[in-house]
Short mmCIF file of C-alpha atoms in Angstrom, two decimals:
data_model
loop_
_atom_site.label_atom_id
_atom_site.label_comp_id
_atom_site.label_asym_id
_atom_site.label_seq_id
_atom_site.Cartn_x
_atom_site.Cartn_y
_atom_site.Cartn_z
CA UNK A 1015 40.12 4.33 -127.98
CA UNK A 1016 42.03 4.14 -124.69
CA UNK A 1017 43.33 1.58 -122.93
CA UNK A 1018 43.46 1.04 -119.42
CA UNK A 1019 46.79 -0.65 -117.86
CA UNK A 1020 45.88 -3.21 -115.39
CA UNK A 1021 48.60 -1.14 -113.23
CA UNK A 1022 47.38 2.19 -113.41
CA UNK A 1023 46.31 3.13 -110.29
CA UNK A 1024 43.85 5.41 -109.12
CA UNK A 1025 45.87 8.81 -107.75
CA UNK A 1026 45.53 8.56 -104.26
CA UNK A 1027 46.22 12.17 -102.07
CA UNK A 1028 47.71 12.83 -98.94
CA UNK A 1029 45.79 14.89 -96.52
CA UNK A 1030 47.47 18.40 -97.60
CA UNK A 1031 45.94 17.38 -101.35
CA UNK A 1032 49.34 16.53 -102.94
CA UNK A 1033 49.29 14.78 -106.24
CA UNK A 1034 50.88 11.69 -105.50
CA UNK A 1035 54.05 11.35 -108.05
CA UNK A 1036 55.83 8.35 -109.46
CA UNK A 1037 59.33 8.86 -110.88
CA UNK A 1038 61.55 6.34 -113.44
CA UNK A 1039 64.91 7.09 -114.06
CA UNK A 1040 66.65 5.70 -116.76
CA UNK A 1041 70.70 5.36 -116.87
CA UNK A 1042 72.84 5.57 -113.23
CA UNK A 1043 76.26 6.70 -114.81
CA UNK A 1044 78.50 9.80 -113.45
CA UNK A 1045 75.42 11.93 -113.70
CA UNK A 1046 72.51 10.01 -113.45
CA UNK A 1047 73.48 8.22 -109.93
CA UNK A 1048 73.80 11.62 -108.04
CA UNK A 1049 70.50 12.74 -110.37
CA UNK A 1050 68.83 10.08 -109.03
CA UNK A 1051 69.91 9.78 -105.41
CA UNK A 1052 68.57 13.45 -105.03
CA UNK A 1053 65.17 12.50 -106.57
CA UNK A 1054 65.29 9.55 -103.66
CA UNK A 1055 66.36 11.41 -100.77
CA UNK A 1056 63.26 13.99 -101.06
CA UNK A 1057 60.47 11.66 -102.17
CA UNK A 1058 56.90 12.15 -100.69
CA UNK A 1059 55.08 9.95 -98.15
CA UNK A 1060 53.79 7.66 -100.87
CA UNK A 1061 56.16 8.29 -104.15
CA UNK A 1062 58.19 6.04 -106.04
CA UNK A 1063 61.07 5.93 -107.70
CA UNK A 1064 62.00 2.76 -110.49
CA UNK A 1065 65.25 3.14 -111.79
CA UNK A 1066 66.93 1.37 -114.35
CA UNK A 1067 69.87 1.08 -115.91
CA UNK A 1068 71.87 -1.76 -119.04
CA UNK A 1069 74.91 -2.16 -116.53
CA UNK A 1070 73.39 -4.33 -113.82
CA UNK A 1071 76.23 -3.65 -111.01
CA UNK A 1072 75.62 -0.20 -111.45
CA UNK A 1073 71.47 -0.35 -110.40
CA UNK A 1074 73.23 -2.42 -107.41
CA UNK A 1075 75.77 -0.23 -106.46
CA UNK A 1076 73.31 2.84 -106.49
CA UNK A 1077 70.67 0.80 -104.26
CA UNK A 1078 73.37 -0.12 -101.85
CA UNK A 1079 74.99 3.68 -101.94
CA UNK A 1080 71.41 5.38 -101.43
CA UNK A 1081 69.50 2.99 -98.96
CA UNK A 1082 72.73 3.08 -96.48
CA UNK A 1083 72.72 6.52 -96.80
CA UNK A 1084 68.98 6.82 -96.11
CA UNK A 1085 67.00 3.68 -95.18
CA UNK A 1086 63.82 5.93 -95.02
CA UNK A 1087 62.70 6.08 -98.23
CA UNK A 1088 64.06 2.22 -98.92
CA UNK A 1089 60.45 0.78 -99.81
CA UNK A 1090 59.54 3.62 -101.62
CA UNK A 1091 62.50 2.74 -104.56
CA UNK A 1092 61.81 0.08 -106.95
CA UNK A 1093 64.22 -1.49 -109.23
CA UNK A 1094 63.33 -2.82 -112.93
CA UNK A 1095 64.71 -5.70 -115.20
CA UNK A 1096 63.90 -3.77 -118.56
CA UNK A 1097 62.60 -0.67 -120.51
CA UNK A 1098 59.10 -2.12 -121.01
CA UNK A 1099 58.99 -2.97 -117.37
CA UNK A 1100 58.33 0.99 -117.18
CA UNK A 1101 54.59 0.16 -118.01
CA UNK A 1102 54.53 -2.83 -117.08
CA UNK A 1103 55.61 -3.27 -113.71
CA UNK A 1104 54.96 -0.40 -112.13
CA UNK A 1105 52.43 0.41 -109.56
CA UNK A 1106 50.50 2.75 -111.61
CA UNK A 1107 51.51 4.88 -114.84
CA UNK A 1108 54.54 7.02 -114.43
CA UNK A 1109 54.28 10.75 -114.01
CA UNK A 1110 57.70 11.21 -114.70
CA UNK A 1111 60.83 9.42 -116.85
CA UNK A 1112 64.53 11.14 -116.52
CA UNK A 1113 66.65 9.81 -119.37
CA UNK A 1114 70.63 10.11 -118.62
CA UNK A 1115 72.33 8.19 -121.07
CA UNK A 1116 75.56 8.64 -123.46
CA UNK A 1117 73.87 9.01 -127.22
CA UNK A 1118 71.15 10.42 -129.41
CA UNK A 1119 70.92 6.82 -129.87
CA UNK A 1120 70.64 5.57 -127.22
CA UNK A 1121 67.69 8.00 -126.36
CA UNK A 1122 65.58 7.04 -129.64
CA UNK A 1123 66.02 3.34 -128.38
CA UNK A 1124 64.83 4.08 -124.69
CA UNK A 1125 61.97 6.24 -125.36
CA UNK A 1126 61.13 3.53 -128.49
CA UNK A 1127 61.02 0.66 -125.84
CA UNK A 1128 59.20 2.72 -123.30
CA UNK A 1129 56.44 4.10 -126.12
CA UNK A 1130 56.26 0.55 -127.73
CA UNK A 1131 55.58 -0.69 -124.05
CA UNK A 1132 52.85 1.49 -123.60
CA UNK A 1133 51.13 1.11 -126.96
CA UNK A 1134 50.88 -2.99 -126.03
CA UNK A 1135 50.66 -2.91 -122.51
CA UNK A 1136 47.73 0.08 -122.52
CA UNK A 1137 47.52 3.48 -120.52
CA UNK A 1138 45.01 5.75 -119.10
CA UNK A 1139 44.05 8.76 -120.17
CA UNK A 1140 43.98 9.91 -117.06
CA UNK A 1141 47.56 10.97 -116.63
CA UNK A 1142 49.91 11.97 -118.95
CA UNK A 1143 53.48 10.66 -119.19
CA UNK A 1144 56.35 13.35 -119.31
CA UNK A 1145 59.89 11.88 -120.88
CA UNK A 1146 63.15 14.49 -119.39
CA UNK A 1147 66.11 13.51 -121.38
CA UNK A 1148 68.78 15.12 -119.13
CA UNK A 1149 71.48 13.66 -122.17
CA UNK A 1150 73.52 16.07 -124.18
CA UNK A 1151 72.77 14.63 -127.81
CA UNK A 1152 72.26 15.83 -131.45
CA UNK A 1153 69.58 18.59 -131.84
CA UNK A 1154 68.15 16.21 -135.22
CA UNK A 1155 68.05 12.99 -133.11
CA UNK A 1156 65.85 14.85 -130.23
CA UNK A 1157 63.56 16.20 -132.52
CA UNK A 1158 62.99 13.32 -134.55
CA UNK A 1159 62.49 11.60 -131.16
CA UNK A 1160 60.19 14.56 -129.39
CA UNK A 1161 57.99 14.15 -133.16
CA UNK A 1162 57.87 9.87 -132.67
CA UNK A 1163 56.53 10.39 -129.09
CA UNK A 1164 53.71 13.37 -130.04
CA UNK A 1165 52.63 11.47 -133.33
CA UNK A 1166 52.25 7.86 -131.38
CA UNK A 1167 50.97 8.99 -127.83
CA UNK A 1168 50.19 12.61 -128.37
CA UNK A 1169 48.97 13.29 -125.22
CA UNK A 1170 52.57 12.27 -123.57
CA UNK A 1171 55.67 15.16 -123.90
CA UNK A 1172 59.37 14.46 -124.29
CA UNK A 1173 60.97 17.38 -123.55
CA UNK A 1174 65.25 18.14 -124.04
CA UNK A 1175 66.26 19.31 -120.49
CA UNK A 1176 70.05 18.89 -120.22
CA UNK A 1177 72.26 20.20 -117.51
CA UNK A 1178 75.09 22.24 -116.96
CA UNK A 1179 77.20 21.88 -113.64
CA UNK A 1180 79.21 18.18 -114.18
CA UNK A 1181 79.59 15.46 -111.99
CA UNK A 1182 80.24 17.74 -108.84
CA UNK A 1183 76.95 20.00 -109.70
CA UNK A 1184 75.03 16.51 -110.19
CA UNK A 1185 76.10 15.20 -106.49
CA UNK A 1186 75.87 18.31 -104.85
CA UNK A 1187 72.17 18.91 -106.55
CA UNK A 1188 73.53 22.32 -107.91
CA UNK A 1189 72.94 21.41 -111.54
CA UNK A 1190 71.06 24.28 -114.17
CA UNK A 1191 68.39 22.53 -116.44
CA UNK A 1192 68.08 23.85 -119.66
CA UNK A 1193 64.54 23.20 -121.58
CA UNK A 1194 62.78 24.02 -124.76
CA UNK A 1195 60.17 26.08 -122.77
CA UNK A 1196 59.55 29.53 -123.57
CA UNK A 1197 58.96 30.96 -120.07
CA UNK A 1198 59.15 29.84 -116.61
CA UNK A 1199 55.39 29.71 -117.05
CA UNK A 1200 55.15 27.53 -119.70
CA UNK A 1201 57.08 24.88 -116.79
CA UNK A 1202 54.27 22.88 -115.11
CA UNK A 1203 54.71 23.00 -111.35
CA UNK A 1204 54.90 19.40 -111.33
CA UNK A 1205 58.23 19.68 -113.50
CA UNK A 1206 59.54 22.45 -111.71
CA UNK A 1207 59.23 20.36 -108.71
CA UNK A 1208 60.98 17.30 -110.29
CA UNK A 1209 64.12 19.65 -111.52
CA UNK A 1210 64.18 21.54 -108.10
CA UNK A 1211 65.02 18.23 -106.16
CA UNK A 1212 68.28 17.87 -109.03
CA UNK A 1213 68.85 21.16 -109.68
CA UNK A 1214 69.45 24.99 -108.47
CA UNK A 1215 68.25 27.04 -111.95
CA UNK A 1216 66.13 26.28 -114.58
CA UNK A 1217 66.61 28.06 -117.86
CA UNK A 1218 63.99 28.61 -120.39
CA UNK A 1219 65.64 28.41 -123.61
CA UNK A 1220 62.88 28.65 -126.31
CA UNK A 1221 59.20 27.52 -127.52
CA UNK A 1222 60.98 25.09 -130.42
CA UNK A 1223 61.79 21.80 -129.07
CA UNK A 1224 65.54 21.67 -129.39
CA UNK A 1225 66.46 25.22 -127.96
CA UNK A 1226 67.39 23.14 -124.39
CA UNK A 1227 70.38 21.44 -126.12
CA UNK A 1228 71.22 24.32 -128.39
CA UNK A 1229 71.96 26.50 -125.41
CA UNK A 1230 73.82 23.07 -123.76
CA UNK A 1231 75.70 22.75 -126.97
CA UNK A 1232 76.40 26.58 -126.94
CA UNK A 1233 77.60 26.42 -123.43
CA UNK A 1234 79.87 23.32 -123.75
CA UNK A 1235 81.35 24.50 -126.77
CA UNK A 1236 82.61 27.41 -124.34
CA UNK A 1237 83.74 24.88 -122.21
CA UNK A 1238 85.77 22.79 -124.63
CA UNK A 1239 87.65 25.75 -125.83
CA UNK A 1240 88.21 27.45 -122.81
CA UNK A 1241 89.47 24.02 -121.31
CA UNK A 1242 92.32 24.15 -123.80
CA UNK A 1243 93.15 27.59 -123.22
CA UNK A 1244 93.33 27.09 -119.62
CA UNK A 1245 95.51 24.24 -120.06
CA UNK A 1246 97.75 25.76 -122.51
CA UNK A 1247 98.00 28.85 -120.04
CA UNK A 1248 99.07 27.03 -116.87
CA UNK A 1249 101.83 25.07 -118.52
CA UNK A 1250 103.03 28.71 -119.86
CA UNK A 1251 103.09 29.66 -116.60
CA UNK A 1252 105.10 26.61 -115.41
CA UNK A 1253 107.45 27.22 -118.42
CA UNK A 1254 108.38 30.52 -116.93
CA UNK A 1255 108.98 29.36 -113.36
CA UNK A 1256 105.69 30.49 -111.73
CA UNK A 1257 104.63 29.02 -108.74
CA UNK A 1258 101.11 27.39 -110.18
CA UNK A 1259 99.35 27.04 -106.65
CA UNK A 1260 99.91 30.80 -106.58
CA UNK A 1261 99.41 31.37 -110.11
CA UNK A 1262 96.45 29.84 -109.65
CA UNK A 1263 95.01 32.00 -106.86
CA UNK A 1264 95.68 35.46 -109.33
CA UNK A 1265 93.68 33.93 -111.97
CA UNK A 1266 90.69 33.59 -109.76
CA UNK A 1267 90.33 37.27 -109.47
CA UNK A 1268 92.11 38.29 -112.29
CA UNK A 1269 90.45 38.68 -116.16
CA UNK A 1270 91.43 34.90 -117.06
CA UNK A 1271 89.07 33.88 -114.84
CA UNK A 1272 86.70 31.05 -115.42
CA UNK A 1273 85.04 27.71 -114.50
CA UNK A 1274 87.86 25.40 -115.87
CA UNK A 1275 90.72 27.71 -114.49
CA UNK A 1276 88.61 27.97 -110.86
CA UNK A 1277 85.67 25.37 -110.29
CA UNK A 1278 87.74 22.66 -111.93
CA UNK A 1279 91.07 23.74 -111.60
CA UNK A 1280 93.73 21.63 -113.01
CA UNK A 1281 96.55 21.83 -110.62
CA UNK A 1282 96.43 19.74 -107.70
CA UNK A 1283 96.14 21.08 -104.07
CA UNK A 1284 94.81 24.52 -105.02
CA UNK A 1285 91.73 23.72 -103.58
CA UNK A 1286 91.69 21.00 -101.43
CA UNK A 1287 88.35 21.59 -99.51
CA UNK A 1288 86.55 21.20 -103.15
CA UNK A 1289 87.75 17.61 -103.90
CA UNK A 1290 88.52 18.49 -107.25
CA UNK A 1291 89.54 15.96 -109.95
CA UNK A 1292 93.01 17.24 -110.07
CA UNK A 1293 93.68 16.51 -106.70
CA UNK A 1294 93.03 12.49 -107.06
CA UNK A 1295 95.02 12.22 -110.28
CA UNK A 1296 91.91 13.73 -112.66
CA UNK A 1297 89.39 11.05 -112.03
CA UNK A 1298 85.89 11.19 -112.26
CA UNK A 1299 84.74 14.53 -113.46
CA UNK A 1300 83.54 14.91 -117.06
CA UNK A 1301 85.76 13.24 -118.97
CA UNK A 1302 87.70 14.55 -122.14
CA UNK A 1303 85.97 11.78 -124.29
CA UNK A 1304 82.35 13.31 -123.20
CA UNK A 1305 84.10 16.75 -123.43
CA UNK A 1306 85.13 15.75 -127.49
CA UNK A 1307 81.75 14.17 -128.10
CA UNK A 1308 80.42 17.67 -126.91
CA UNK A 1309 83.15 19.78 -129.47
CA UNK A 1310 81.84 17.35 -132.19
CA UNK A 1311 78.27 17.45 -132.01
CA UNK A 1312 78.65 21.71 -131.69
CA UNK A 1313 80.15 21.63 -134.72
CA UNK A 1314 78.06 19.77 -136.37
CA UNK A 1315 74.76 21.20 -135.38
CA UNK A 1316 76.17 23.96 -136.05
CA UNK A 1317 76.79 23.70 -139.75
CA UNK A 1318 73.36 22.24 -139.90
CA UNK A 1319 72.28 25.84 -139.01
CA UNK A 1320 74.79 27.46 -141.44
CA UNK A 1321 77.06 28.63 -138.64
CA UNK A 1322 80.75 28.36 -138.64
CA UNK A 1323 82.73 28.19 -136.05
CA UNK A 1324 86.18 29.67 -135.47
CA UNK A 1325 87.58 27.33 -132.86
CA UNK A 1326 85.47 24.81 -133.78
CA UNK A 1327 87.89 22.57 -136.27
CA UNK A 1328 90.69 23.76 -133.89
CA UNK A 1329 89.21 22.37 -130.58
CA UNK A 1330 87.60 18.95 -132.30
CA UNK A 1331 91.41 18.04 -133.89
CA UNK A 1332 93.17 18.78 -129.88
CA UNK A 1333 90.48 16.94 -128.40
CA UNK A 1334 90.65 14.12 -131.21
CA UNK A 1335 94.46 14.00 -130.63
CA UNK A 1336 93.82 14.08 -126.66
CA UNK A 1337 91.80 11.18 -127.02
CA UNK A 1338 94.01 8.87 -128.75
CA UNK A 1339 95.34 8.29 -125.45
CA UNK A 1340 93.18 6.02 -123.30
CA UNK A 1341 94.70 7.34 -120.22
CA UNK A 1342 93.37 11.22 -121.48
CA UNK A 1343 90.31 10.42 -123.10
CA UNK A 1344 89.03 8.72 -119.51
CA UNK A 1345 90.22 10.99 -117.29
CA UNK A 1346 88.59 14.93 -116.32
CA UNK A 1347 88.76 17.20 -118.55
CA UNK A 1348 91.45 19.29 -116.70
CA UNK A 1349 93.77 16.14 -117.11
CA UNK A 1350 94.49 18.64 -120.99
CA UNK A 1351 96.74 20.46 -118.46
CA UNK A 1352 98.74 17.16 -117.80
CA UNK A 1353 98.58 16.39 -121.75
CA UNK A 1354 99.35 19.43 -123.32
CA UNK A 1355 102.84 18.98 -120.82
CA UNK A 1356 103.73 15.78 -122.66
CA UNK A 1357 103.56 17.74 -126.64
CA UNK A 1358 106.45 18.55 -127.90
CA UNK A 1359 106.95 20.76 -130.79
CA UNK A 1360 109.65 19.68 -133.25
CA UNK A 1361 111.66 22.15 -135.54
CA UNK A 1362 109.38 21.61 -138.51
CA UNK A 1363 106.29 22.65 -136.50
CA UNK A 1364 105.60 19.06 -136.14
CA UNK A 1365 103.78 18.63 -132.72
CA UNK A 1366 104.25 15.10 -131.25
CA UNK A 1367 102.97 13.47 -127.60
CA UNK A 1368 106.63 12.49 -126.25
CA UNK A 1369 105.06 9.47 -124.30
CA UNK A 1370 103.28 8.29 -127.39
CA UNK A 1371 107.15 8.30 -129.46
CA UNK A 1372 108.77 6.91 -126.52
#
């Protein structure tokens, strides 16, 4: 038997018959913030938005970056002290939760709280719950997490939606959504509406819960390698005298072509109208840490699925090395370019990071 939260409200509509909608977002890091402030700046007449996130000056700083930027929709967003508060201090259930956080487990604890909330607190019927986890995370974890959620509340989803596009296609609201959805029709228009305020293309990846982060795994395995070559190419170029601005320019309509040697070039001043990491000394971005996390769990879905990968063990031991440094590991991604400068090959084959020996 159902029951009823003392703060579900009725569903009121506006006079055009829209559904009223009430969003929670959970986790305001790189991503999440610009996620987020995009959901904000386009709510409805009488939406909400509760955000959360474990790093208190970060809920304060997005408040404070938002509402200056747009005082409109200021009553309309609602901070919360806590997961549980999801249920339980809301003004009625949530239509919507966006998860952007780092791990798979941080995911199975967040959607834990939130489902545990809901089992003590009560829910109606009346409206089912949707979890988006937006996080780039094991394919095992999400499953075992999308089975927890159908098997305790089975008439709530959690479905794997993460994004391609980085930080600069998360502020600029360009991101692609990738979900374990066979079809565009098998998207309600509700959730189409919800990624279309974050997003520019949403990808259908499969029927099987999982197939989202396979193809983000896929993609970002691409990335990871590709990253490296790029890197390793520009500082060939610079060993041969080339003038890299201008080197640069050929590879953007030449065969080498691609989004770490263009989007997210890594020599500074190429494109200055872009604001590109490179140009403010690789900060911000997706960083090489995320970028290894990415390499790792790749590889390691993929031997779950009896795959192996040729660049795989390559690309996980550069990115392990890269990441021994504190200064690499926490910088963009392009920031290899600047790393790969400092290796020094030794007569025995030995490779070793000449700031590291100093």
């Amino acid at each position: 038997m159902y029951k009823v939260s003392a703060t579900s409200a009725i569903r009121r509509f506006s006079t055009n018959s829209r559904v009223l909608v009430n969003y929670g977002f959970v986790g305001l890091g790189q991503m999440g913030q610009h996620m987020a402030r995009h959901i904000y700046n386009q709510l409805e007449v009488d939406d909400k938005l509760y955000v959360y996130d474990t790093v208190p000056t970060a809920v304060d700083q997005f408040v404070s970056n938002v509402t200056q930027q747009n005082a409109t929709n200021k009553e309309k967003l609602v901070t919360l002290p806590d997961l549980k508060s999801f249920v339980t201090g809301v003004d009625g259930q949530l239509d919507f939760i966006v998860t952007m956080v780092p791990e798979g487990k941080h995911v199975k604890g967040v959607v834990e709280d939130i489902v545990t909330s809901f089992e003590q607190n009560g829910y109606s019927p009346d409206y089912n719950t949707t979890i988006i986890d937006s996080s780039t995370i094991d394919i095992p974890t999400s499953r075992q997490v999308h089975k927890y959620v159908k098997e305790t509340l089975p008439q709530f989803d959690f479905i794997d939606a993460p994004v391609s596009g980085g930080v600069a296609g998360a502020r600029k609201g360009t991101l692609s959504f990738m979900l374990s959805r066979e079809t565009h029709q098998d998207v309600s228009p509700a959730l189409t509406t919800l990624l279309n305020k974050m997003g520019k293309n949403i990808f259908p990846c499969g029927a099987t819960h999982g197939t989202g982060l396979a193809a983000k795994l896929s993609n970002n395995y691409l990335l990871a390698v590709t990253n490296i070559a790029v890197a390793d190419s520009f500082q060939l170029a610079k060993a041969f005298g080339l003038n890299l601005q201008n080197y640069a320019k050929l590879v953007a309509v030449s065969t080498g072509k691609s989004w770490a040697s263009v989007d997210n070039c890594p020599i500074p001043g190429v494109y200055p109208e872009n604001n590109l990491p490179a140009d403010v000394g690789y900060q911000g971005g997706f960083i090489t840490k995320l970028t290894r996390k990415d390499v790792v769990l790749a590889t390691d879905c993929a031997k779950d699925q009896g795959r192996f990968l040729f660049l795989g063990d390559a690309g996980r031991y550069w990115y392990d090395k890269a990441c021994e440094r504190e200064d690499i590991a926490n910088r963009d991604l392009a920031v290899l370019y600047e790393w790969l400068g400092d290796l020094k090959q030794e007569a025995d084959g030995t490779v070793v990071d000449t700031k590291v020996s100093k």
